[in-house]
Coordinates of N, CA and C in Angstrom, one line a residue:
X1 N -151.5 -86.0 127.8 CA -153.2 -85.5 129.0 C -153.0 -84.0 128.3
X2 N -154.0 -83.7 128.2 CA -153.6 -81.4 128.5 C -153.8 -81.2 130.3
X3 N -153.3 -80.8 131.2 CA -153.3 -79.9 132.2 C -154.3 -79.5 131.8
X4 N -155.3 -78.5 133.4 CA -156.0 -77.9 133.0 C -156.0 -76.9 133.3
X5 N -156.4 -75.8 132.4 CA -155.6 -74.4 132.5 C -156.1 -73.1 134.5
X6 N -156.1 -72.3 134.4 CA -155.7 -72.0 135.8 C -157.3 -71.6 135.9
X7 N -157.6 -70.2 136.4 CA -159.1 -70.7 136.8 C -158.4 -68.1 135.8
X8 N -159.6 -68.6 135.3 CA -159.8 -67.1 135.0 C -160.7 -66.2 135.6
X9 N -160.6 -65.0 135.3 CA -161.2 -63.9 136.6 C -162.7 -63.9 135.6
X10 N -164.2 -64.3 136.0 CA -164.9 -64.2 134.6 C -166.0 -64.1 136.5
X11 N -167.3 -63.7 135.6 CA -168.2 -63.4 135.6 C -169.0 -65.0 136.7
X12 N -168.2 -65.7 136.6 CA -168.4 -67.0 137.3 C -168.7 -67.1 138.7
X13 N -166.8 -66.7 139.1 CA -166.9 -66.9 139.8 C -167.7 -65.6 141.6
X14 N -168.6 -65.2 140.3 CA -168.8 -64.3 141.3 C -170.1 -64.5 141.7
X15 N -170.6 -65.4 141.2 CA -172.3 -65.5 140.6 C -173.2 -65.5 139.2
X16 N -172.7 -64.8 138.5 CA -172.4 -64.7 137.1 C -173.4 -62.9 137.1
X17 N -173.1 -62.6 138.3 CA -174.2 -60.5 138.6 C -173.2 -59.6 138.6
X18 N -173.9 -59.6 137.6 CA -173.0 -57.7 137.4 C -174.3 -57.0 138.2
X19 N -174.6 -55.3 138.5 CA -175.5 -54.8 138.5 C -175.7 -54.0 137.0
X20 N -177.0 -53.5 136.3 CA -176.9 -53.3 135.2 C -177.7 -52.1 135.1
X21 N -176.7 -51.1 134.5 CA -177.0 -49.7 134.2 C -178.0 -49.3 134.3
X22 N -178.5 -48.4 135.3 CA -179.1 -47.6 134.9 C -179.1 -46.7 134.4
X23 N -180.9 -46.4 134.0 CA -181.1 -44.8 132.6 C -180.5 -43.8 134.0
X24 N -179.1 -42.9 132.1 CA -179.1 -41.6 133.0 C -179.7 -40.9 132.2
X25 N -179.9 -39.8 133.9 CA -179.9 -38.7 133.3 C -180.1 -37.4 133.2
X26 N -180.7 -36.5 131.7 CA -179.6 -35.0 131.5 C -178.9 -35.2 131.5
X27 N -177.9 -34.9 130.6 CA -176.4 -35.3 131.3 C -176.1 -33.4 132.3
X28 N -175.2 -33.5 133.3 CA -175.9 -31.5 134.7 C -174.6 -30.9 132.8
X29 N -174.7 -29.5 133.0 CA -175.1 -28.7 132.2 C -173.1 -28.0 132.7
X30 N -173.0 -28.2 133.5 CA -171.8 -27.8 134.2 C -170.6 -28.9 134.1
X31 N -171.2 -30.1 133.4 CA -170.1 -31.8 132.5 C -170.1 -32.0 133.1
X32 N -170.5 -31.7 134.6 CA -170.3 -34.0 135.9 C -171.0 -34.2 135.8
X33 N -171.4 -35.7 136.7 CA -171.6 -36.6 136.6 C -172.8 -36.6 138.0
X34 N -173.6 -37.3 137.2 CA -176.0 -37.2 137.5 C -175.6 -39.1 138.5
X35 N -176.0 -39.4 139.8 CA -176.4 -40.9 139.5 C -176.7 -41.2 138.4
X36 N -175.5 -42.9 137.9 CA -176.4 -43.6 137.2 C -175.8 -44.2 135.8
X37 N -175.0 -42.7 135.3 CA -173.4 -42.2 135.2 C -172.7 -43.1 135.6
X38 N -171.9 -43.7 134.3 CA -171.5 -45.0 134.3 C -170.0 -44.0 133.5
X39 N -168.8 -43.8 134.5 CA -167.6 -44.3 134.2 C -166.1 -44.3 134.3
X40 N -165.9 -45.4 133.2 CA -165.0 -45.9 134.0 C -164.8 -47.2 134.3
X41 N -165.1 -48.0 134.9 CA -165.4 -49.2 136.0 C -166.5 -48.8 137.0
X42 N -167.1 -47.9 136.7 CA -168.0 -47.2 138.3 C -169.1 -47.3 137.5
X43 N -170.0 -46.9 138.3 CA -171.8 -46.2 137.9 C -171.5 -45.2 140.0
X44 N -172.4 -44.2 139.2 CA -172.3 -42.5 140.3 C -173.7 -43.5 141.3
X45 N -173.8 -43.4 142.1 CA -173.6 -43.5 143.1 C -175.7 -42.5 143.9
X46 N -174.1 -41.7 144.5 CA -174.7 -39.9 144.5 C -173.7 -39.0 145.0
X47 N -174.0 -37.9 145.4 CA -172.8 -36.8 144.7 C -172.2 -36.6 146.2
X48 N -171.3 -36.9 147.4 CA -170.6 -36.6 148.3 C -170.5 -34.4 148.3
X49 N -170.0 -34.2 147.7 CA -169.9 -32.3 147.8 C -169.2 -31.6 146.7
X50 N -169.4 -31.4 145.8 CA -168.6 -30.3 145.2 C -168.3 -29.1 145.3
X51 N -167.4 -28.7 144.3 CA -167.2 -27.2 145.3 C -166.4 -27.0 143.4
X52 N -165.7 -25.6 143.5 CA -164.9 -25.2 142.0 C -163.9 -25.5 141.3
X53 N -163.2 -26.9 142.1 CA -162.2 -28.4 140.9 C -163.7 -29.3 140.8
X54 N -164.3 -29.1 141.2 CA -165.1 -30.6 141.3 C -165.8 -31.3 141.7
X55 N -166.5 -32.8 141.2 CA -166.3 -33.4 142.6 C -166.8 -34.4 143.2
X56 N -167.2 -34.9 144.8 CA -166.5 -36.4 145.0 C -167.9 -37.1 145.1
X57 N -167.8 -37.8 144.8 CA -169.0 -39.0 144.7 C -168.4 -39.8 145.1
X58 N -170.2 -40.6 145.4 CA -169.8 -42.5 145.7 C -170.5 -43.5 145.2
X59 N -169.4 -44.0 144.5 CA -170.1 -45.0 143.1 C -169.7 -46.9 143.2
X60 N -170.0 -47.7 143.0 CA -169.7 -48.8 142.2 C -168.9 -49.4 141.7
X61 N -168.5 -50.5 142.2 CA -167.1 -50.6 140.5 C -167.7 -51.4 140.9
X62 N -167.7 -51.8 139.3 CA -168.7 -52.8 139.0 C -167.2 -53.7 138.6
X63 N -167.1 -54.1 139.0 CA -166.1 -55.5 138.5 C -165.3 -55.3 140.4
X64 N -164.9 -55.0 140.6 CA -164.9 -55.7 142.5 C -165.2 -55.5 143.5
X65 N -167.2 -55.5 142.5 CA -168.3 -55.0 143.7 C -167.8 -55.2 145.0
X66 N -167.6 -52.8 145.1 CA -167.1 -52.2 146.4 C -167.6 -50.6 146.1
X67 N -167.8 -50.0 147.3 CA -167.9 -48.9 146.5 C -166.7 -48.5 147.0
X68 N -166.6 -47.2 146.6 CA -165.3 -46.1 145.6 C -165.5 -45.2 145.8
X69 N -164.8 -44.1 145.6 CA -164.5 -42.5 145.7 C -164.4 -42.2 145.2
X70 N -164.9 -41.2 144.3 CA -164.8 -41.0 142.3 C -164.7 -39.7 142.9
X71 N -163.4 -39.1 142.9 CA -163.2 -37.0 142.8 C -162.4 -36.6 140.8
X72 N -163.6 -36.2 140.2 CA -164.2 -35.6 139.3 C -163.4 -34.2 139.0
X73 N -162.7 -33.8 138.3 CA -162.2 -32.6 138.5 C -163.3 -32.4 136.9
X74 N -163.6 -30.0 136.7 CA -164.8 -30.5 136.5 C -164.2 -30.2 135.0
X75 N -164.7 -29.9 133.3 CA -164.2 -30.0 132.3 C -163.0 -28.9 131.8
X76 N -163.7 -27.3 131.9 CA -162.4 -26.5 131.9 C -161.8 -26.8 132.4
X77 N -161.5 -27.2 133.3 CA -159.9 -27.5 134.3 C -159.5 -29.0 134.1
X78 N -159.9 -29.9 133.4 CA -159.9 -30.8 132.3 C -159.1 -30.6 131.0
X79 N -159.0 -29.3 131.1 CA -157.9 -29.1 129.7 C -157.1 -28.3 130.1
X80 N -156.9 -28.0 131.9 CA -155.6 -26.9 131.7 C -154.2 -28.1 132.0
X81 N -152.9 -27.9 130.9 CA -152.4 -28.9 131.2 C -151.9 -28.1 132.6
X82 N -151.5 -27.7 133.0 CA -150.5 -26.8 134.1 C -152.1 -28.0 135.6
X83 N -152.7 -27.3 135.6 CA -153.6 -28.1 135.9 C -154.0 -29.7 136.0
X84 N -153.7 -30.6 135.2 CA -153.6 -31.7 135.3 C -152.3 -32.8 136.0
X85 N -151.9 -31.6 135.1 CA -150.0 -32.3 135.4 C -150.1 -32.5 136.8
X86 N -150.8 -30.5 138.4 CA -150.9 -30.8 139.9 C -152.1 -32.1 140.6
X87 N -152.8 -31.9 139.0 CA -154.3 -32.9 139.9 C -153.0 -34.5 139.6
X88 N -152.6 -35.0 138.8 CA -151.8 -36.0 138.7 C -150.8 -36.0 139.5
X89 N -149.7 -35.5 139.8 CA -148.4 -35.6 140.7 C -149.3 -35.8 142.3
X90 N -150.8 -34.9 142.5 CA -151.5 -35.3 143.6 C -151.7 -36.9 144.0
X91 N -151.9 -37.3 143.0 CA -153.0 -39.0 142.6 C -151.4 -39.9 142.7
X92 N -150.6 -39.4 142.3 CA -148.8 -39.7 142.1 C -148.7 -40.5 143.8
X93 N -148.5 -39.3 144.5 CA -148.3 -39.1 146.1 C -150.1 -39.5 147.1
X94 N -150.9 -39.0 146.7 CA -151.5 -40.5 147.4 C -150.8 -42.3 147.6
X95 N -150.4 -42.7 146.2 CA -150.7 -44.0 145.7 C -149.3 -43.9 146.8
X96 N -148.6 -43.5 147.0 CA -147.4 -44.7 147.7 C -147.1 -44.0 149.0
X97 N -148.5 -44.0 149.2 CA -148.3 -43.6 151.4 C -149.1 -45.0 151.5
X98 N -149.1 -45.9 152.3 CA -149.2 -46.6 153.4 C -149.1 -46.5 154.0
X99 N -150.6 -45.7 155.1 CA -150.6 -46.0 156.2 C -151.9 -46.2 156.5
X100 N -152.2 -46.8 158.3 CA -153.8 -47.0 158.8 C -155.1 -45.4 157.9
X101 N -154.1 -43.4 158.2 CA -154.8 -43.5 158.1 C -155.2 -42.3 156.7
X102 N -154.3 -43.0 156.1 CA -154.5 -42.9 154.8 C -155.8 -43.1 153.2
X103 N -156.3 -42.9 152.9 CA -156.9 -43.4 152.2 C -156.7 -44.0 150.6
X104 N -156.7 -45.4 150.5 CA -156.5 -45.8 149.1 C -156.4 -45.1 147.9
X105 N -155.3 -45.1 146.8 CA -155.5 -45.0 145.5 C -156.4 -45.8 144.7
X106 N -157.2 -45.8 144.3 CA -157.4 -46.9 143.4 C -156.8 -46.9 141.5
X107 N -157.2 -46.2 141.0 CA -156.8 -45.6 140.0 C -157.1 -43.8 140.1
X108 N -155.7 -43.8 138.6 CA -156.2 -42.0 137.7 C -156.1 -42.2 137.1
X109 N -156.8 -41.1 136.3 CA -157.3 -40.7 135.0 C -157.2 -39.2 135.3
X110 N -155.8 -39.0 134.1 CA -155.6 -37.2 134.0 C -157.2 -36.6 133.1
X111 N -157.4 -37.7 132.2 CA -157.9 -36.7 131.0 C -156.7 -36.7 129.7
X112 N -157.7 -36.3 129.0 CA -156.1 -36.2 127.6 C -156.4 -35.0 127.0
X113 N -156.9 -34.0 128.0 CA -157.6 -32.8 127.2 C -157.9 -32.6 126.0
X114 N -158.7 -33.1 125.2 CA -159.8 -33.3 124.8 C -161.1 -32.8 125.5
X115 N -161.8 -32.1 124.6 CA -162.8 -31.1 125.6 C -164.6 -32.4 126.4
X116 N -163.7 -33.6 125.8 CA -164.9 -34.6 126.8 C -164.2 -35.6 127.2
X117 N -163.3 -35.0 127.7 CA -162.1 -36.2 128.2 C -162.5 -35.7 129.6
X118 N -162.9 -37.0 131.1 CA -162.8 -36.6 132.1 C -162.3 -36.8 133.4
X119 N -161.4 -36.3 133.5 CA -160.3 -36.4 134.2 C -160.7 -36.7 136.2
X120 N -160.3 -38.1 136.6 CA -160.7 -38.8 137.5 C -160.3 -38.9 138.5
X121 N -160.0 -39.6 139.9 CA -159.2 -39.9 140.4 C -160.1 -41.2 140.9
X122 N -160.1 -42.5 141.3 CA -161.0 -43.3 142.3 C -160.6 -44.1 143.7
X123 N -161.1 -43.8 144.8 CA -160.4 -44.2 145.9 C -160.5 -44.6 146.6
X124 N -160.5 -45.0 148.2 CA -161.3 -45.8 148.9 C -162.5 -45.8 149.2
X125 N -163.2 -45.7 149.6 CA -164.4 -45.5 150.5 C -164.8 -45.9 151.9
X126 N -165.1 -44.6 152.5 CA -165.1 -44.8 153.6 C -166.5 -43.9 154.7
X127 N -166.9 -46.0 154.2 CA -168.6 -45.2 154.9 C -168.0 -44.6 156.2
X128 N -169.5 -43.5 156.9 CA -169.2 -43.7 157.2 C -168.9 -41.9 158.1
X129 N -167.9 -41.6 157.3 CA -166.9 -40.4 157.3 C -167.7 -39.2 157.4
X130 N -167.8 -38.8 159.1 CA -167.8 -37.4 158.9 C -167.7 -36.3 158.4
X131 N -168.8 -35.3 158.2 CA -167.7 -33.5 158.3 C -166.7 -33.7 159.4
X132 N -164.7 -32.5 159.1 CA -164.0 -32.2 159.8 C -164.8 -31.1 160.7
X133 N -165.3 -30.1 160.2 CA -166.8 -29.4 160.8 C -166.8 -30.1 162.6
X134 N -167.6 -31.0 162.6 CA -168.5 -31.8 163.1 C -167.2 -32.6 164.1
X135 N -166.4 -33.6 163.5 CA -164.9 -34.1 164.9 C -164.6 -32.6 165.1
X136 N -164.1 -31.8 164.8 CA -164.2 -30.3 166.3 C -164.3 -30.3 167.1
X137 N -165.1 -30.5 167.0 CA -166.7 -29.9 168.6 C -166.3 -30.3 168.9

């Protein structure tokens, strides 16, 4: 008699529904992402902040059905090996810390150094987080 196999991770376990990828707007001139773009297992929902290193987005994890934050490095920096080494150290160091006051890192993709590869880190999204300047007042 054949033993039943263990359940596998399938869409049926979660109702068979996954969000469809929205049509992407035209690519940004600076190489960063638009809402609706997909990177890895995440669909970009909104931009949370942008600076000299890149941008942080709120995104949706299409596999685990949860919100995440994505830190995406500007393409010109993602081609710099010393910058990527620093970014990788940052991600690895943050992933080692377990504390209620520190966000959890879910994934780190340091890129390949090619012109079209994105370097990014996916981490815990804290809904309702406020600007530091608001908390200091």
